[in-house]
CSV table of C-alpha atoms in Angstrom, one decimal:
chain,number,residue,atom,x,y,z
A,1,LEU,CA,0.0,0.0,0.0
A,2,ILE,CA,1.1,3.6,-0.6
A,3,GLY,CA,-0.6,4.7,2.7
A,4,ALA,CA,-3.7,3.9,4.7
A,5,VAL,CA,-6.3,5.8,6.7
A,6,ILE,CA,-8.5,3.4,8.7
A,7,SER,CA,-11.2,3.4,11.4
A,8,THR,CA,-10.1,0.5,13.6
A,9,LEU,CA,-7.5,-2.1,12.8
A,10,TYR,CA,-7.1,-5.8,13.6
A,11,GLY,CA,-4.8,-7.8,11.4
A,12,ARG,CA,-1.8,-6.9,9.3
A,13,ILE,CA,-0.9,-3.9,7.1
A,14,THR,CA,2.3,-2.9,5.3
A,15,ALA,CA,2.5,0.6,3.7
A,16,VAL,CA,5.1,2.7,2.0
A,17,GLY,CA,3.3,5.9,3.2
A,18,PRO,CA,1.7,6.8,6.6
A,19,VAL,CA,-0.7,4.6,8.4
A,20,MET,CA,-3.3,6.2,10.7
A,21,VAL,CA,-6.7,5.7,12.3
A,22,LYS,CA,-9.1,8.4,11.2
A,23,SER,CA,-10.1,9.7,14.6
A,24,HIS,CA,-8.5,10.0,18.0
A,25,THR,CA,-11.0,7.5,19.5
A,26,ALA,CA,-10.1,4.7,17.1
A,27,PHE,CA,-7.4,2.1,18.0
A,28,ILE,CA,-4.9,-0.5,16.7
A,29,ALA,CA,-5.0,-3.9,18.4
A,30,SER,CA,-3.8,-7.5,17.8
A,31,SER,CA,-2.1,-6.3,14.7
A,32,LYS,CA,1.2,-6.0,12.9
A,33,VAL,CA,1.5,-2.5,11.3
A,34,SER,CA,4.4,-1.5,9.1
A,35,SER,CA,5.1,1.9,7.6
A,36,GLU,CA,8.0,3.6,5.9
A,37,ALA,CA,6.6,7.0,6.9
A,38,TRP,CA,4.8,7.2,10.2
A,39,ILE,CA,2.0,5.6,12.2
A,40,TYR,CA,-0.8,7.3,14.2
A,41,ALA,CA,-3.5,5.9,16.5
A,42,GLY,CA,-5.7,7.2,19.2
A,43,ASP,CA,-5.1,4.0,21.2
A,44,VAL,CA,-2.8,1.0,20.7
A,45,GLY,CA,-3.7,-2.3,22.3
A,46,ILE,CA,-6.8,-3.5,24.2
A,47,GLU,CA,-7.2,-5.5,27.4
A,48,ARG,CA,-7.5,-9.2,26.8
A,49,ALA,CA,-6.3,-8.9,23.2
A,50,VAL,CA,-6.5,-12.0,21.1
A,51,GLY,CA,-2.9,-11.4,19.9
A,52,PRO,CA,0.1,-9.1,20.2
A,53,THR,CA,0.4,-5.7,18.7
A,54,THR,CA,3.5,-4.7,16.8
A,55,LEU,CA,4.2,-1.3,15.2
A,56,ILE,CA,7.0,-1.1,12.7
A,57,ILE,CA,8.9,1.8,11.1
A,58,ALA,CA,11.5,1.4,8.3
A,59,GLN,CA,11.3,-2.4,8.0
A,60,ASN,CA,9.8,-3.0,4.6
A,61,PRO,CA,9.5,-6.9,4.6
A,62,GLU,CA,9.9,-7.1,0.9
A,63,LEU,CA,13.1,-5.0,0.8
A,64,VAL,CA,14.5,-6.8,3.9
A,65,HIS,CA,13.9,-10.1,2.2
A,66,GLU,CA,15.4,-8.9,-1.1
A,67,LYS,CA,18.5,-7.6,0.8
A,68,GLN,CA,18.9,-10.9,2.6
A,69,GLU,CA,18.7,-12.8,-0.7
A,70,LEU,CA,21.2,-10.4,-2.3
A,71,VAL,CA,23.7,-10.8,0.5
A,72,GLY,CA,23.5,-14.6,0.1
A,73,GLU,CA,24.0,-14.3,-3.6
A,74,VAL,CA,27.0,-12.1,-3.1
A,75,PHE,CA,28.7,-14.7,-0.9
A,76,GLU,CA,28.1,-17.3,-3.5
A,77,LYS,CA,29.5,-15.0,-6.3
A,78,ILE,CA,32.6,-14.3,-4.2
A,79,LYS,CA,33.2,-18.1,-3.9
A,80,ASP,CA,32.9,-18.4,-7.7
A,81,PHE,CA,35.2,-15.4,-8.2
A,82,LEU,CA,37.9,-16.9,-5.9
A,83,LYS,CA,37.7,-20.3,-7.7
A,84,LEU,CA,38.1,-18.6,-11.1
A,85,LYS,CA,41.0,-16.5,-9.9
A,86,LEU,CA,42.7,-19.6,-8.6
A,87,SER,CA,42.3,-21.4,-11.9
A,88,LEU,CA,43.6,-18.3,-13.7
A,89,THR,CA,46.6,-18.0,-11.4
A,90,LYS,CA,47.5,-21.7,-12.2
A,91,LEU,CA,47.4,-21.0,-15.9
A,92,ARG,CA,49.6,-17.9,-15.5
A,93,GLU,CA,52.2,-20.0,-13.6
A,94,ILE,CA,52.2,-22.5,-16.5
A,95,ARG,CA,52.5,-19.6,-19.0
A,96,LYS,CA,55.6,-18.4,-17.2
A,97,ALA,CA,57.4,-21.7,-17.8
A,98,ALA,CA,56.1,-22.4,-21.3
A,99,GLU,CA,53.7,-21.2,-24.0
A,100,LEU,CA,50.1,-22.3,-23.4
A,101,ASN,CA,48.7,-24.8,-25.8
A,102,GLU,CA,45.5,-24.0,-27.7
A,103,GLN,CA,43.2,-25.7,-25.2
A,104,GLN,CA,44.9,-23.8,-22.3
A,105,LYS,CA,44.6,-20.5,-24.3
A,106,GLU,CA,40.9,-21.1,-24.8
A,107,LEU,CA,40.4,-21.9,-21.1
A,108,TYR,CA,42.4,-18.7,-20.2
A,109,ALA,CA,40.1,-16.6,-22.3
A,110,LYS,CA,37.0,-18.2,-20.9
A,111,LEU,CA,38.3,-17.6,-17.3
A,112,LEU,CA,38.9,-13.9,-18.0
A,113,ALA,CA,35.4,-13.5,-19.5
A,114,ALA,CA,33.8,-15.4,-16.5
A,115,ILE,CA,35.7,-13.3,-14.0
A,116,GLN,CA,34.5,-10.1,-15.7
A,117,THR,CA,30.9,-11.4,-15.7
A,118,VAL,CA,31.1,-12.2,-12.0
A,119,ARG,CA,32.7,-8.9,-11.2
A,120,LEU,CA,29.9,-7.0,-13.0
A,121,SER,CA,27.3,-9.1,-11.2
A,122,LEU,CA,28.9,-8.3,-7.8
A,123,ASP,CA,28.9,-4.6,-8.6
A,124,GLU,CA,25.2,-4.7,-9.6
A,125,LYS,CA,24.2,-6.6,-6.4
A,126,ASP,CA,26.4,-4.3,-4.2
A,127,GLU,CA,24.8,-1.2,-5.8
A,128,ARG,CA,21.3,-2.6,-5.1
A,129,ILE,CA,22.2,-3.5,-1.5
A,130,THR,CA,23.5,0.0,-1.0
A,131,SER,CA,20.3,1.4,-2.4
A,132,ILE,CA,18.1,-0.7,-0.1
A,133,ASN,CA,20.2,0.3,2.9
A,134,SER,CA,19.9,4.0,2.0
A,135,HIS,CA,16.1,3.6,1.6
A,136,LEU,CA,15.7,1.9,4.9
A,137,SER,CA,17.9,4.3,6.7
A,138,SER,CA,16.0,7.3,5.4
A,139,ALA,CA,12.7,5.7,6.5
A,140,LEU,CA,14.1,5.6,10.1
A,141,GLY,CA,13.1,9.2,10.4
A,142,GLY,CA,9.5,8.1,10.7
A,143,LYS,CA,7.7,8.2,14.0
A,144,ILE,CA,4.9,6.5,15.9
A,145,TYR,CA,2.2,8.8,17.4
A,146,VAL,CA,-0.2,7.6,20.0
A,147,GLU,CA,-2.7,10.2,21.2
A,148,ASN,CA,-4.2,8.3,24.2
A,149,ASN,CA,-3.0,5.0,25.6
A,150,ILE,CA,-0.5,2.5,24.3
A,151,LEU,CA,-0.7,-0.7,26.4
A,152,GLU,CA,2.1,-2.7,27.9
A,153,HIS,CA,3.6,-5.5,25.8
A,154,THR,CA,3.1,-3.6,22.6
A,155,LYS,CA,6.3,-4.1,20.5
A,156,LEU,CA,7.8,-1.2,18.7
A,157,ILE,CA,10.4,-1.8,15.9
A,158,PHE,CA,12.5,0.8,14.1
A,159,GLY,CA,14.7,-0.9,11.5
A,160,GLU,CA,16.6,-3.5,13.5
A,161,ARG,CA,16.0,-2.0,16.9
A,162,GLU,CA,13.1,-3.4,19.0
A,163,LEU,CA,11.4,-2.3,22.2
A,164,GLU,CA,8.6,-4.0,24.1
A,165,LEU,CA,6.8,-1.7,26.5
A,166,LYS,CA,6.9,-2.8,30.1
A,167,SER,CA,4.0,-0.6,31.1
A,168,THR,CA,1.1,1.3,29.7
A,169,LYS,CA,1.9,4.8,28.5
A,170,LEU,CA,-0.2,7.9,27.8
A,171,ALA,CA,0.1,10.3,24.9
A,172,ARG,CA,3.5,9.4,23.5
A,173,THR,CA,5.6,9.9,20.4
A,174,PHE,CA,8.2,7.3,19.6
A,175,ALA,CA,11.2,7.9,17.4
A,176,TYR,CA,14.6,6.5,16.4
A,177,GLU,CA,17.5,8.8,17.4
A,178,ARG,CA,21.2,8.0,17.6
A,179,GLY,CA,20.7,4.2,17.5
A,180,GLU,CA,18.0,4.1,20.2
A,181,ILE,CA,14.2,4.2,20.3
A,182,THR,CA,13.2,7.4,22.2
A,183,GLU,CA,9.8,8.7,23.5
A,184,SER,CA,8.4,12.1,24.1
A,185,ASP,CA,5.0,13.8,24.7
A,186,PHE,CA,2.5,13.4,21.9
A,187,VAL,CA,2.0,16.5,19.7
A,188,ALA,CA,-0.4,16.4,16.7
A,189,THR,CA,1.7,17.4,13.7
A,190,ALA,CA,0.2,19.4,10.8
A,191,GLU,CA,0.4,16.2,8.7
A,192,ILE,CA,-1.6,14.2,11.2
A,193,THR,CA,-4.2,17.0,11.5
A,194,ALA,CA,-4.5,17.2,7.7
A,195,TYR,CA,-4.9,13.5,7.3
A,196,ARG,CA,-7.5,13.5,10.1
A,197,GLU,CA,-9.5,16.2,8.2
A,198,GLY,CA,-9.1,14.5,4.9
A,199,ARG,CA,-7.1,17.3,3.2
A,200,GLU,CA,-3.6,17.5,1.7
A,201,VAL,CA,-0.6,19.0,3.6
A,202,LYS,CA,0.6,22.2,1.9
A,203,LYS,CA,4.3,21.8,1.1
A,204,LYS,CA,6.6,24.7,2.0
A,205,HIS,CA,8.7,26.0,-0.9
A,206,GLY,CA,11.9,27.9,-0.9
């Protein structure tokens, strides 16, 4: 989803944009909610909930999965690269002592081509991993806004950092700062107010 404005949420939702309940009396409970922007709710969690509530910022499941797969592929490519380099080194040692025969020359050319192909593949994968890391890092600027109560045992996740609340809290804003999850008093931002009223936020220019 690009973003979501909802009344009351049970279940799971993943959005690139903000996720918010549309009034300060609505709540999120027994849910896993993920956003790359920000999350707002009047209340989070209910007594005797049927399941846990988890609020997530900057942890796009698809991107995280893609990154994990890419990292695995990079390790495999590195293994291939080292094997090819070893074979090439052996041929170069042979070439120092005597001229390569036709079969060896053909193998030498194939090894050079294969090494170049692997190197290009590694560069592409590394570039994509860097792009994903940059995207996830920028999303860490998102916040979680709770206007009323957020119940104990609610789990908050910002990127790879997790926090499970040990007690119920009132009117809080949670953010990620200097590697830690922080909290402060709730303040309704212009963007929250605009979403609540169903209008667009005016962008400042200049």
